[in-house]
PDB file of C-alpha atoms in Angstrom:
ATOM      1  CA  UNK A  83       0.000   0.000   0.000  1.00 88.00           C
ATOM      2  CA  UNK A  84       2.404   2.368   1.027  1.00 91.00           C
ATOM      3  CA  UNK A  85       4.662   1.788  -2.589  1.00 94.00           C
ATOM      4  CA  UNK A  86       1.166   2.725  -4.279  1.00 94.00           C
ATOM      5  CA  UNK A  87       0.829   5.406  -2.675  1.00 93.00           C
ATOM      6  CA  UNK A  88       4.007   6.901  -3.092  1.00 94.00           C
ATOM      7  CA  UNK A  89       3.646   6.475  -6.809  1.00 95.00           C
ATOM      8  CA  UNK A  90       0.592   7.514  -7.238  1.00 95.00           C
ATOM      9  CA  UNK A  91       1.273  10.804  -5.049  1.00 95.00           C
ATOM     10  CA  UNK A  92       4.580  11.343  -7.131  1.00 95.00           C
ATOM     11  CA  UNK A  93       2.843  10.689 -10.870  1.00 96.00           C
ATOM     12  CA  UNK A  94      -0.154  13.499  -9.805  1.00 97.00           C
ATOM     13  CA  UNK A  95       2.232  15.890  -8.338  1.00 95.00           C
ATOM     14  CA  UNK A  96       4.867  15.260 -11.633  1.00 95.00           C
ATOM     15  CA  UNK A  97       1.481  16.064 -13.871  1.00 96.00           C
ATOM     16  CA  UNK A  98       0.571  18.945 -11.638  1.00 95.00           C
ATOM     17  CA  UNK A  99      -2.704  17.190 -10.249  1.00 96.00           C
ATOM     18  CA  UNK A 100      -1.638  18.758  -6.606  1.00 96.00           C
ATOM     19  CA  UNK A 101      -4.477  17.620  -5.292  1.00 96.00           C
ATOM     20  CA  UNK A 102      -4.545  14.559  -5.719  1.00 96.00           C
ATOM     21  CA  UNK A 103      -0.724  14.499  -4.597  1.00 97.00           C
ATOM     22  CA  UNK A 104      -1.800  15.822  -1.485  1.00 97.00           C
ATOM     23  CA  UNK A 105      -4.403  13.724  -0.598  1.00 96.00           C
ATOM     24  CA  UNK A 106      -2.428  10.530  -1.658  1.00 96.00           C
ATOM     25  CA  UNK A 107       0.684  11.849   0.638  1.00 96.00           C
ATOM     26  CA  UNK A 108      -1.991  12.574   3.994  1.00 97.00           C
ATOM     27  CA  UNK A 109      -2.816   8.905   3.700  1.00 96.00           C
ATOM     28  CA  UNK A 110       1.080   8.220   3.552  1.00 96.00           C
ATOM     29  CA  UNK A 111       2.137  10.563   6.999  1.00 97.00           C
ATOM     30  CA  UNK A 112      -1.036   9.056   8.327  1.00 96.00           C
ATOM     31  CA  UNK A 113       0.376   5.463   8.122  1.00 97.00           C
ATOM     32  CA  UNK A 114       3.640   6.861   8.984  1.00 97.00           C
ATOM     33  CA  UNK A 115       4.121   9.729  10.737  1.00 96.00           C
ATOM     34  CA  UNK A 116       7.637   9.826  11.507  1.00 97.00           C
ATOM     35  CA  UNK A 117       9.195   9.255   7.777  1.00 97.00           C
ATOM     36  CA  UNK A 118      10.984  12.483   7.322  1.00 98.00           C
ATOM     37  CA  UNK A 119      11.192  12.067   3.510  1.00 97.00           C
ATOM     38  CA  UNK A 120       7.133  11.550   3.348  1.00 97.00           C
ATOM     39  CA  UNK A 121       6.524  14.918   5.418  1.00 98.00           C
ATOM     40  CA  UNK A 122       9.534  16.551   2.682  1.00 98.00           C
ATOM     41  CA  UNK A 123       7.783  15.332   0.101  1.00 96.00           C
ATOM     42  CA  UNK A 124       4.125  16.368   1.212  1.00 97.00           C
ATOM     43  CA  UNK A 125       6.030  19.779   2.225  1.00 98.00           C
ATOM     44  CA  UNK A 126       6.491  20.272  -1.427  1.00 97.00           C
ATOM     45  CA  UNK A 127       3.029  19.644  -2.688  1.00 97.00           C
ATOM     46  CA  UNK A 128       1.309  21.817  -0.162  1.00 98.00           C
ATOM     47  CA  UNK A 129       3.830  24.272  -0.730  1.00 98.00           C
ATOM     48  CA  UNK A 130       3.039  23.991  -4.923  1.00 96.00           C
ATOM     49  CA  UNK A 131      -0.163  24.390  -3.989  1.00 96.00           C
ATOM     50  CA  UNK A 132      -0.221  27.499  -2.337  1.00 96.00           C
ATOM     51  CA  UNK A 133      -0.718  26.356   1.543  1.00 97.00           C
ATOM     52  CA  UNK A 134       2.386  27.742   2.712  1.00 98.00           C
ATOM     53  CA  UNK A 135       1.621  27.485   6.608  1.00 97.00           C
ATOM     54  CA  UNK A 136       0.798  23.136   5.732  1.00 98.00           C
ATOM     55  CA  UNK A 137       3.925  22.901   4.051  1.00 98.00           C
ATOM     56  CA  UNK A 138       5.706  24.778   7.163  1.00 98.00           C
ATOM     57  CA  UNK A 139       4.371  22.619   9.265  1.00 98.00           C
ATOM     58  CA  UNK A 140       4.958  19.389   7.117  1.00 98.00           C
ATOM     59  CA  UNK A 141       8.886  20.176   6.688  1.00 98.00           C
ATOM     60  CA  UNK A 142       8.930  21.002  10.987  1.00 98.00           C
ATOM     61  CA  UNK A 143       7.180  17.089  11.573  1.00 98.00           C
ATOM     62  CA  UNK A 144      10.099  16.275   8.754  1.00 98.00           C
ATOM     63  CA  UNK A 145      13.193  17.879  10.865  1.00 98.00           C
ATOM     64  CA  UNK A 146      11.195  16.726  14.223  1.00 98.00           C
ATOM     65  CA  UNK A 147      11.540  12.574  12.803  1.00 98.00           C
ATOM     66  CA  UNK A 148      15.704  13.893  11.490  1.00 98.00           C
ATOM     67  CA  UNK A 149      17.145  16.568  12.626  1.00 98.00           C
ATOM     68  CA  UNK A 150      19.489  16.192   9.758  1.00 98.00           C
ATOM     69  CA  UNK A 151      17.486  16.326   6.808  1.00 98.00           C
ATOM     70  CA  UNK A 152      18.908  19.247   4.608  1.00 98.00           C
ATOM     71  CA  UNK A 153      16.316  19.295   2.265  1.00 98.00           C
ATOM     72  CA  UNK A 154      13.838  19.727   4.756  1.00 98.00           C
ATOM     73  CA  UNK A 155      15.890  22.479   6.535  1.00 98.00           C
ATOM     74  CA  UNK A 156      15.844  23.974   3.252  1.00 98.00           C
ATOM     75  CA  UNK A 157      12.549  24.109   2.176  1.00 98.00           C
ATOM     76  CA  UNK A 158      11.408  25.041   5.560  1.00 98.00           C
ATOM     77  CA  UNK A 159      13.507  28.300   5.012  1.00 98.00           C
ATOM     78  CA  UNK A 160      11.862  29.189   1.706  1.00 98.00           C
ATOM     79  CA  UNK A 161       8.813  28.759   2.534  1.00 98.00           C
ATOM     80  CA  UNK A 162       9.079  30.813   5.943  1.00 97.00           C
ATOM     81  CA  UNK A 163      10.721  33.082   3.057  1.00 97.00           C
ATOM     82  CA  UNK A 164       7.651  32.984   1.163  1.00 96.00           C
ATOM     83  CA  UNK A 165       5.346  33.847   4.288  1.00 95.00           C
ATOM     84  CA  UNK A 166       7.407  36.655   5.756  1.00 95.00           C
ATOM     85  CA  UNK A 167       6.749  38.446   2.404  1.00 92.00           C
ATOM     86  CA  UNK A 168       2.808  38.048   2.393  1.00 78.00           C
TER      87      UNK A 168
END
């Protein structure tokens, strides 16, 4: 289950269905919570799609499960970026 969802919330988001994306990544940080690359990778979506203040709090649960993850780090600081300016 989770390998289907993981493809199908990668092949929406690569055609730009971001909803879809999103809704197949919830179901994946549902089932598990403390993958740091899920929460990155929902991060991104919500972030494409315009919920800035989702995707902030997606990449925090990411750097919460690894401290290290860079990408998370990053993405974290454009989006806070992003809201600082609105």
């Amino acid at each position: 289950l989770i390998a289907i969802l993981i493809q199908s919330g990668n092949a929406a988001a690569a055609e730009g269905r971001l909803s879809t994306a999103a809704a197949s990544y919830r179901e994946l940080v549902g089932l598990r919570p403390g993958d740091a690359d899920l929460r990155n990778n929902f991060g991104i979506v919500l972030s494409r799609s315009g919920d800035l203040a989702a995707a902030a709090a997606q990449f925090e649960a990411a750097l919460n499960a690894n401290p290290s993850h860079q990408t998370a780090r990053r993405n974290l600081e454009a989006v806070r970026e992003k809201l600082a300016k609105h």
